[in-house]
PDB file of C-alpha atoms in Angstrom:
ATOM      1  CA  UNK A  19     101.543 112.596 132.780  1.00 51.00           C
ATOM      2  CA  UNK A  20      98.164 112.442 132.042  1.00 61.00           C
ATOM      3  CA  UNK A  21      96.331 111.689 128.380  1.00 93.00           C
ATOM      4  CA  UNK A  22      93.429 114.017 129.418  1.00 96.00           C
ATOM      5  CA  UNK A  23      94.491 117.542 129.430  1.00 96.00           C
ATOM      6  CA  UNK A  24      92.630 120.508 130.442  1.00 97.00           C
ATOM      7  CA  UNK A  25      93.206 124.103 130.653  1.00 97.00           C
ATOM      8  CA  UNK A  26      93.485 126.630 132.227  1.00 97.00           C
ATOM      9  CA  UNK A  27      94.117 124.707 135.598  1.00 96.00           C
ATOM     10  CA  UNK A  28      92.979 127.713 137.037  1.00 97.00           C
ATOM     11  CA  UNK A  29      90.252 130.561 136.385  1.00 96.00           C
ATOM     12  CA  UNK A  30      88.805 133.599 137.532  1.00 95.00           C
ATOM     13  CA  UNK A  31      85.737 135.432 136.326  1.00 93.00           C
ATOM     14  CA  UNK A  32      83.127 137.946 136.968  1.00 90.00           C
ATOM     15  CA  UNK A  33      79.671 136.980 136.624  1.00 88.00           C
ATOM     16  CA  UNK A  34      79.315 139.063 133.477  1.00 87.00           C
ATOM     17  CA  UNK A  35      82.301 137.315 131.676  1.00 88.00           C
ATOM     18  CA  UNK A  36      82.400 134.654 128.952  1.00 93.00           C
ATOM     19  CA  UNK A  37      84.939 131.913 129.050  1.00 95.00           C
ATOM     20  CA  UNK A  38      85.873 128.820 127.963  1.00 97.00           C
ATOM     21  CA  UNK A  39      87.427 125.689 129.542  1.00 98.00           C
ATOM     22  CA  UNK A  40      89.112 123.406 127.218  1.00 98.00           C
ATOM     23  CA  UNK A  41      89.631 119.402 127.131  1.00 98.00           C
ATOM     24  CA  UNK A  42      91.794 117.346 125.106  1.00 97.00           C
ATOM     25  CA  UNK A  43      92.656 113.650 125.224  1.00 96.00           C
ATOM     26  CA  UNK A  44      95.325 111.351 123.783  1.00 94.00           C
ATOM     27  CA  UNK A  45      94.062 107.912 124.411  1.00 94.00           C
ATOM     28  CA  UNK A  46      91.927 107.859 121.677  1.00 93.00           C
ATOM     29  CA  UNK A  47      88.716 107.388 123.852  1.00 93.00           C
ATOM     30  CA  UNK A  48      85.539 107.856 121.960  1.00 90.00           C
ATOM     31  CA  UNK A  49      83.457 109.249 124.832  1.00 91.00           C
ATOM     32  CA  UNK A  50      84.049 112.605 127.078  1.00 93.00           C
ATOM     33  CA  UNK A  51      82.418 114.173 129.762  1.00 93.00           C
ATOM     34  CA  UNK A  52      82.015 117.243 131.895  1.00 95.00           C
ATOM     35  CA  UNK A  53      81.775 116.521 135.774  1.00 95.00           C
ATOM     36  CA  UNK A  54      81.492 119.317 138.672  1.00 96.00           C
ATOM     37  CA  UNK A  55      83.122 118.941 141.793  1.00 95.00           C
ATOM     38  CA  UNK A  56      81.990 121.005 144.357  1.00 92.00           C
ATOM     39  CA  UNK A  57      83.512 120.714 148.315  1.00 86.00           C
ATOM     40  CA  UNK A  58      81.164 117.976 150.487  1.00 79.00           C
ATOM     41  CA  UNK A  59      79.028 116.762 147.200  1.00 86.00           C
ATOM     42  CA  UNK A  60      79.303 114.036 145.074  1.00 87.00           C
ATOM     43  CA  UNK A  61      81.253 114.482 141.755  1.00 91.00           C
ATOM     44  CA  UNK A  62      77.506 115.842 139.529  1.00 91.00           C
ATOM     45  CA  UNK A  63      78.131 114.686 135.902  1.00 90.00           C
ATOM     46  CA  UNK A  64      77.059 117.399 133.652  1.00 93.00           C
ATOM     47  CA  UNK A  65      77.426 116.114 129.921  1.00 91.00           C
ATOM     48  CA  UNK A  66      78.341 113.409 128.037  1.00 90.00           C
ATOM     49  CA  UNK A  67      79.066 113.279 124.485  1.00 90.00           C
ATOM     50  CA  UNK A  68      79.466 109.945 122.803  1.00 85.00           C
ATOM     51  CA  UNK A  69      81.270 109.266 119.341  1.00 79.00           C
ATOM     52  CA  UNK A  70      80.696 113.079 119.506  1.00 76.00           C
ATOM     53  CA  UNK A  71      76.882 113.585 119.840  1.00 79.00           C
ATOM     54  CA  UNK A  72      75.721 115.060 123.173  1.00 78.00           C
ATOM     55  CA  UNK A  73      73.841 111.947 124.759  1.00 75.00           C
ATOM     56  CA  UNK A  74      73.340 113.532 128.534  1.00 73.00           C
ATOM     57  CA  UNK A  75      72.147 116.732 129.728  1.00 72.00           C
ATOM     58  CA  UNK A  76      72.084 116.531 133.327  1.00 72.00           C
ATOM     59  CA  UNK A  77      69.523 119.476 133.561  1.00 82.00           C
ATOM     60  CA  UNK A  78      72.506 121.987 133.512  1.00 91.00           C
ATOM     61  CA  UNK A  79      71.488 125.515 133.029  1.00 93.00           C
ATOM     62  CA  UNK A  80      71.959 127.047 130.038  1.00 92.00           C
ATOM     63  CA  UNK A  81      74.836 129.083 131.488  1.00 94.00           C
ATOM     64  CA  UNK A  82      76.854 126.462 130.901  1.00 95.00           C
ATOM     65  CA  UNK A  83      77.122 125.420 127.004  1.00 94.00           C
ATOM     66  CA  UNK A  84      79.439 122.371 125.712  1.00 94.00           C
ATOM     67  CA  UNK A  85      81.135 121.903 122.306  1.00 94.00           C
ATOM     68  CA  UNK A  86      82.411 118.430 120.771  1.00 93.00           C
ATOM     69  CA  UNK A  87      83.901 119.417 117.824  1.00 93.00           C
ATOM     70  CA  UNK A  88      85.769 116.063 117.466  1.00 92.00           C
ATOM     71  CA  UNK A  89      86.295 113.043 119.631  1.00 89.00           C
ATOM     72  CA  UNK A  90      89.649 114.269 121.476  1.00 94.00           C
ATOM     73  CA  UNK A  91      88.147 117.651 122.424  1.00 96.00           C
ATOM     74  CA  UNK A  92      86.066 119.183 124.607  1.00 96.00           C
ATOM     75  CA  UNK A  93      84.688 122.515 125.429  1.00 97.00           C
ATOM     76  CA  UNK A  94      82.929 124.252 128.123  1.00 97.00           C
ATOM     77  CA  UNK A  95      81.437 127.533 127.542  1.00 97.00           C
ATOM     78  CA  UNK A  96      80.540 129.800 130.341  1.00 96.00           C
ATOM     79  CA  UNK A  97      78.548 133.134 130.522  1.00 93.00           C
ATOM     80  CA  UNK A  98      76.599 135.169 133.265  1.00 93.00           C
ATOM     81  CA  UNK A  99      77.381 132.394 135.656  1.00 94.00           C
ATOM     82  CA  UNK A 100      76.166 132.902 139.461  1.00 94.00           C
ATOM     83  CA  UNK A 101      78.941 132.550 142.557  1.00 94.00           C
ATOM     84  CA  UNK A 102      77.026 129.157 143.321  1.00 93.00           C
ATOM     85  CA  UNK A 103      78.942 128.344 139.722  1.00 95.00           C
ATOM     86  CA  UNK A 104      82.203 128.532 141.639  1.00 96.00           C
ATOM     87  CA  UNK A 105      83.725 124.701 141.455  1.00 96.00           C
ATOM     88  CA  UNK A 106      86.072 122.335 140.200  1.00 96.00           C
ATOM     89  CA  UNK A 107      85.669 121.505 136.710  1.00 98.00           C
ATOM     90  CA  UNK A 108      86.824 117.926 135.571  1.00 97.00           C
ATOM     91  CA  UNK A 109      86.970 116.595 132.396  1.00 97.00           C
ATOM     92  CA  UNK A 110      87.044 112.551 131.878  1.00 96.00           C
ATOM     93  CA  UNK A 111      87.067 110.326 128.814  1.00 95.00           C
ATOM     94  CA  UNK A 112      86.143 106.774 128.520  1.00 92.00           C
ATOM     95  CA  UNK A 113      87.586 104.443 125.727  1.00 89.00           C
ATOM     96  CA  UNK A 114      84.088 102.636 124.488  1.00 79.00           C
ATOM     97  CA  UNK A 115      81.436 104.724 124.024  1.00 72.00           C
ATOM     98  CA  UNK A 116      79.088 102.002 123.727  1.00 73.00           C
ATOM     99  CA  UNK A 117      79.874  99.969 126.863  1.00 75.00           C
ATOM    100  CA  UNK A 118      78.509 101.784 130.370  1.00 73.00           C
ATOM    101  CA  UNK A 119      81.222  99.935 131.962  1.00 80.00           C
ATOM    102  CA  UNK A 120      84.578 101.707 130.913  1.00 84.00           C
ATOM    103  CA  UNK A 121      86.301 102.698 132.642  1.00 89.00           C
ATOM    104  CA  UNK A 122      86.866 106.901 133.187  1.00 93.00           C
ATOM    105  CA  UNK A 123      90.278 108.348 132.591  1.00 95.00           C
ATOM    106  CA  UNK A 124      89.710 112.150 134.278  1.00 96.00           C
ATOM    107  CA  UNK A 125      91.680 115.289 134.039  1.00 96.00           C
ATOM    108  CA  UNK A 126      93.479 117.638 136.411  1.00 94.00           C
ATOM    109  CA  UNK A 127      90.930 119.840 136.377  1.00 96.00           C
ATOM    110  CA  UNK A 128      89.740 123.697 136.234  1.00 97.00           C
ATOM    111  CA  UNK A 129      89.844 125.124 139.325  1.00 96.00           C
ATOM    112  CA  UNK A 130      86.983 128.055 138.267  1.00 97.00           C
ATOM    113  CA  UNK A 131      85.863 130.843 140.928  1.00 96.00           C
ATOM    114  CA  UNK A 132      82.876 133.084 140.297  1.00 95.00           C
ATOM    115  CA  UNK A 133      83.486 136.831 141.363  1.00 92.00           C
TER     116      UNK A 133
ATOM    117  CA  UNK B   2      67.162 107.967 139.353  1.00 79.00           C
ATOM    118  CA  UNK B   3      69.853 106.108 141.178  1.00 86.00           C
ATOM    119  CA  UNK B   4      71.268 107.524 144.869  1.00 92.00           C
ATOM    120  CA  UNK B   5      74.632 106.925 146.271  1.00 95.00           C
ATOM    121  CA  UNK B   6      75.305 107.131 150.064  1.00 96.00           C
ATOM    122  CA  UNK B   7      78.575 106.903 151.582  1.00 97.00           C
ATOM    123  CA  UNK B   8      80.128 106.557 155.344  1.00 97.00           C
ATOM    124  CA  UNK B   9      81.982 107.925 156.361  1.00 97.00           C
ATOM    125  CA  UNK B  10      82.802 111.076 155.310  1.00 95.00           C
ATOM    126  CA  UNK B  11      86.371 111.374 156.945  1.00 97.00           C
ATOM    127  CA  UNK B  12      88.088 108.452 158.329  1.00 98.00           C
ATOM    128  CA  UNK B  13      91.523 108.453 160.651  1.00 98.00           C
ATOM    129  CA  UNK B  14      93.467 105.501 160.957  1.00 98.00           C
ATOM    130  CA  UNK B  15      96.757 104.308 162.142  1.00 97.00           C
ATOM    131  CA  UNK B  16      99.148 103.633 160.047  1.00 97.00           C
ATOM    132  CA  UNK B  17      99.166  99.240 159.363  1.00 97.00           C
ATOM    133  CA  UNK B  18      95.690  99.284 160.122  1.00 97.00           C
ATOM    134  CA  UNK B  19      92.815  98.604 158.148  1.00 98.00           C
ATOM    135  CA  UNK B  20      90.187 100.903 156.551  1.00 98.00           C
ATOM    136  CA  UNK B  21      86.570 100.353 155.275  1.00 98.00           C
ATOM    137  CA  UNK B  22      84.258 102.356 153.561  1.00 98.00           C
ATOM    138  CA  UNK B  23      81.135 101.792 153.281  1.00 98.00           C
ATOM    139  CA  UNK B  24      78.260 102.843 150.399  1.00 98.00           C
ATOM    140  CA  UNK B  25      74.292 102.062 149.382  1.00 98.00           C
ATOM    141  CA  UNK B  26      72.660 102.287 146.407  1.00 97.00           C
ATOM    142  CA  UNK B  27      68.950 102.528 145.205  1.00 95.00           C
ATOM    143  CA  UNK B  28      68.700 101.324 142.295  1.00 92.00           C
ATOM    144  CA  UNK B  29      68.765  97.736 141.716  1.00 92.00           C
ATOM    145  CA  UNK B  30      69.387  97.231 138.023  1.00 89.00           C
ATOM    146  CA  UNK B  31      72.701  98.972 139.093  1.00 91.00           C
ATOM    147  CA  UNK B  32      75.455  96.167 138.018  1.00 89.00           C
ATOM    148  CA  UNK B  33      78.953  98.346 138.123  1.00 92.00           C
ATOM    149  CA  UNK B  34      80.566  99.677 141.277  1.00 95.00           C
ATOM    150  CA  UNK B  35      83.704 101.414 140.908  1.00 96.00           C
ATOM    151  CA  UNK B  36      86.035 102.990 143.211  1.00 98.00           C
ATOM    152  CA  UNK B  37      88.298 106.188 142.474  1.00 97.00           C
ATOM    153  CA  UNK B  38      90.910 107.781 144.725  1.00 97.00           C
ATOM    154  CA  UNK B  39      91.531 111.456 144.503  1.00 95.00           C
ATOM    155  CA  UNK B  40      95.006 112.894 146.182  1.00 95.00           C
ATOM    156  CA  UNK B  41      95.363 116.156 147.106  1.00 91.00           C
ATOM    157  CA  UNK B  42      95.100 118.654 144.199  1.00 87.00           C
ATOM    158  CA  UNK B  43      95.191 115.712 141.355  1.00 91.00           C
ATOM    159  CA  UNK B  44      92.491 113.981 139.384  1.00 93.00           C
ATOM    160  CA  UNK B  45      89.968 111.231 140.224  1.00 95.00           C
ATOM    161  CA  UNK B  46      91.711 107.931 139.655  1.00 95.00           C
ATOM    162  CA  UNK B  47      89.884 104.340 138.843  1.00 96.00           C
ATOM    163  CA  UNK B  48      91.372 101.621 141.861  1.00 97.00           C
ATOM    164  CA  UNK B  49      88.990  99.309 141.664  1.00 97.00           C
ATOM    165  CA  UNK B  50      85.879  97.793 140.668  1.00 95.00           C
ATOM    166  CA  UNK B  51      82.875  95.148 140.633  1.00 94.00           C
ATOM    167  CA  UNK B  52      80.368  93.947 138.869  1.00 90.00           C
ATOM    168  CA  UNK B  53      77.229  92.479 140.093  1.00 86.00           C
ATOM    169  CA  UNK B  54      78.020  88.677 138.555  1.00 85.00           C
ATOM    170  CA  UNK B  55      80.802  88.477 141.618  1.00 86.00           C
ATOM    171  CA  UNK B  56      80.669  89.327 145.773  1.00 91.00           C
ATOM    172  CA  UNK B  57      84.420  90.288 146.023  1.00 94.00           C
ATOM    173  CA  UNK B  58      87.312  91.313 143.981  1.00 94.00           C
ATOM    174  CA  UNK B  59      90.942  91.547 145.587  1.00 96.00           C
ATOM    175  CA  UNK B  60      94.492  93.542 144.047  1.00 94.00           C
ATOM    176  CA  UNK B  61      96.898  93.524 146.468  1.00 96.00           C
ATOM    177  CA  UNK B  62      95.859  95.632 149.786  1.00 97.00           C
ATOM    178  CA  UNK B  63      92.901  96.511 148.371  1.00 98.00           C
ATOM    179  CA  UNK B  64      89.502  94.594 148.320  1.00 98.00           C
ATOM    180  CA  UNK B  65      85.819  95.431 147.046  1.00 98.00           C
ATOM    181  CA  UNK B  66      82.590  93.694 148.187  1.00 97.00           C
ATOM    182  CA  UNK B  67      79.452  93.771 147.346  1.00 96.00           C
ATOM    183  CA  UNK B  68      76.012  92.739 148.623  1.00 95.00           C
ATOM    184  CA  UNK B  69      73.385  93.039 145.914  1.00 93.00           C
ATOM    185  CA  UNK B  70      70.622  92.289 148.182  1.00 94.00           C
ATOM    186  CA  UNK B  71      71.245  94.590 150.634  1.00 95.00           C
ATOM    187  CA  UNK B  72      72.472  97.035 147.639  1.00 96.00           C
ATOM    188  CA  UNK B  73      75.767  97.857 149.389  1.00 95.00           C
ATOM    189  CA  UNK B  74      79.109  97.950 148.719  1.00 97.00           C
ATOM    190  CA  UNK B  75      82.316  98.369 150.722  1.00 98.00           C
ATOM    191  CA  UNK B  76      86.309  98.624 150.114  1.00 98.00           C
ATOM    192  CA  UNK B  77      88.598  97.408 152.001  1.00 98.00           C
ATOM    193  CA  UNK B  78      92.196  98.609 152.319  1.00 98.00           C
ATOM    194  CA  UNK B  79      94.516  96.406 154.120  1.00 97.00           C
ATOM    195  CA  UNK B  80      97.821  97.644 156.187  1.00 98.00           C
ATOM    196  CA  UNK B  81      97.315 100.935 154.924  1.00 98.00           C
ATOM    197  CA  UNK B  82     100.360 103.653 154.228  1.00 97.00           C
ATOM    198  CA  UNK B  83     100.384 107.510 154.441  1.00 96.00           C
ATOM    199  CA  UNK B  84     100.208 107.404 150.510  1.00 96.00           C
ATOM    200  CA  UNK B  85      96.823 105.598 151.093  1.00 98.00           C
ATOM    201  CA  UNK B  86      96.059 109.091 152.268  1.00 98.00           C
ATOM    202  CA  UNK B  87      93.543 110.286 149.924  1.00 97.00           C
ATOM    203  CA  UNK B  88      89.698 111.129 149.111  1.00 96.00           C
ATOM    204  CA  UNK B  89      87.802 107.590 148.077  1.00 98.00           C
ATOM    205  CA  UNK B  90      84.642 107.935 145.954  1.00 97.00           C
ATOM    206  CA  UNK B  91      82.360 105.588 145.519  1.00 97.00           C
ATOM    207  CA  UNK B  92      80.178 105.206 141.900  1.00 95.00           C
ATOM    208  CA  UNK B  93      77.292 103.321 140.875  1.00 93.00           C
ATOM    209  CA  UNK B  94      76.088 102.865 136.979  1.00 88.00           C
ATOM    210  CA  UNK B  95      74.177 100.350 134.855  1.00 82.00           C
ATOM    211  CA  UNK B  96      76.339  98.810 132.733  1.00 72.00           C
ATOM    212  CA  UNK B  97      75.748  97.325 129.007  1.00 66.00           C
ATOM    213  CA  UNK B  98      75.928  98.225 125.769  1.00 57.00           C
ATOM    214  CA  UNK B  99      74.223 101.414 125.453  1.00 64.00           C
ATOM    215  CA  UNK B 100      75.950 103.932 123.439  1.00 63.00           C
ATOM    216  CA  UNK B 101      75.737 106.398 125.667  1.00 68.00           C
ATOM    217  CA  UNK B 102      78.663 106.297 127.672  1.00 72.00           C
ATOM    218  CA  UNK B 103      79.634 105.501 130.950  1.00 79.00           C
ATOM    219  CA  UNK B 104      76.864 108.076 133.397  1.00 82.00           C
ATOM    220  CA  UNK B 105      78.278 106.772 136.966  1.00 88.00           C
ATOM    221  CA  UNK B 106      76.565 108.346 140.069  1.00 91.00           C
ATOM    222  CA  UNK B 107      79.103 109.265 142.596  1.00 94.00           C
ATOM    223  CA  UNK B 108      79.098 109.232 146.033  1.00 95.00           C
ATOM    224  CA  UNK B 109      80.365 111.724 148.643  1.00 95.00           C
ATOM    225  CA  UNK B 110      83.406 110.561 149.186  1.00 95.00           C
ATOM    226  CA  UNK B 111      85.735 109.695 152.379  1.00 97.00           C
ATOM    227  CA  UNK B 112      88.600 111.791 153.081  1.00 96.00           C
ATOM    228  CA  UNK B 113      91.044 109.151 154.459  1.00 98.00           C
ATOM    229  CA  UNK B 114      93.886 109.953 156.497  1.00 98.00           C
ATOM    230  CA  UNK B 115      96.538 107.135 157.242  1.00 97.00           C
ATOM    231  CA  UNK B 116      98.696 108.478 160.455  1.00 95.00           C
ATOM    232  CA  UNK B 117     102.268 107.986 161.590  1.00 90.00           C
TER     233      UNK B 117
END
């Protein structure tokens, strides 16, 4: 059982597509995060979003687009993304946005391939 | 911006022996070293961690050190099982109050595999 939940676990899409990944946590954590995971690189943090403002923009093309709308969800919008897009998508929230040091609480993942 | 390195990338042991893994970082104002396992098809998960104000931390069969003037840092896993078996990632951050959250730079990781 984990508090960070994200769906689907699992997504196909054509380059032309639009889609959406979705986060959601129950620990009450005021900070949440994209990460990509991609096979032999480190995990690349993507966005951050503390007490719901976006504070990190990791130089992510604009491909990828993230929504906060509150502090226990999490969006990931995707259009006209390239095969190179093709990754695992992991969500994370930390309880204290204002320390650097808390700890990260991650989900299962979105398992996302690029057709 | 701060770089992680970390050795090895795959790592067979027996099972009851020891493992180490070993990572560098660039950036000395760095002060918080995590480390996070990852099994097989689940989620990152926090084992361990260090901060700068201490040279080793211990839970059970699992110990982190680190070497600020060098700027590494290594875990240690002691008598290891096949559940050790797992991918280890290493992380990096400045900690403090910021506000911004928690940006860790990650390693590559080490696939571990604990043998029969």
């Amino acid at each position: 059982e984990t508090g960070v939940t994200q769906t689907p676990r699992h997504l196909v899409m054509g380059m032309t597509n639009k889609k959406s990944l979705k986060c959601e946590q129950h620990l009450g954590h005021n900070a949440m995060y994209w990460y990509k995971q991609s096979a032999k690189k480190p995990l690349e943090l993507m966005f951050v979003y503390s007490l719901e403002e976006r504070v990190e923009n990791n130089s992510v093309p604009s491909r990828f687009s993230p929504e906060c709308p509150n502090s226990s969800h999490l969006f990931l919008h995707l259009h006209t993304l390239q095969p190179e897009d093709s990754a695992l998508y992991l969500c994370a929230s930390s309880q204290d946005a204002r320390a650097s040091d808390s700890p990260l609480h991650f989900g299962n993942g979105t398992r996302l391939t690029v057709t | 911006g701060e770089n992680v390195e970390q050795h090895p990338s795959t790592l067979s042991v027996q099972e009851g022996d020891s493992a180490v893994i070993k990572c560098t970082y660039s950036d000395s104002a760095s002060n918080y070293f995590p480390w996070y396992k990852q099994e097989l098809g689940k989620r990152p998960q926090l084992i361990i961690d260090i901060r700068s104000n201490v040279g080793e931390k211990k839970d059970q069969r699992i110990a982190v050190t680190l070497n600020k003037t060098a700027k590494h840092f290594s875990l240690h896993i002691t008598e290891t099982q096949p559940e050790d078996s797992a991918v280890y990632f290493c992380a990096a951050s400045i900690a403090g109050v910021t506000g911004g959250g928690n940006k860790l730079t990650f390693g590559t990781g080490t696939q571990l595999k604990v043998e029969l």
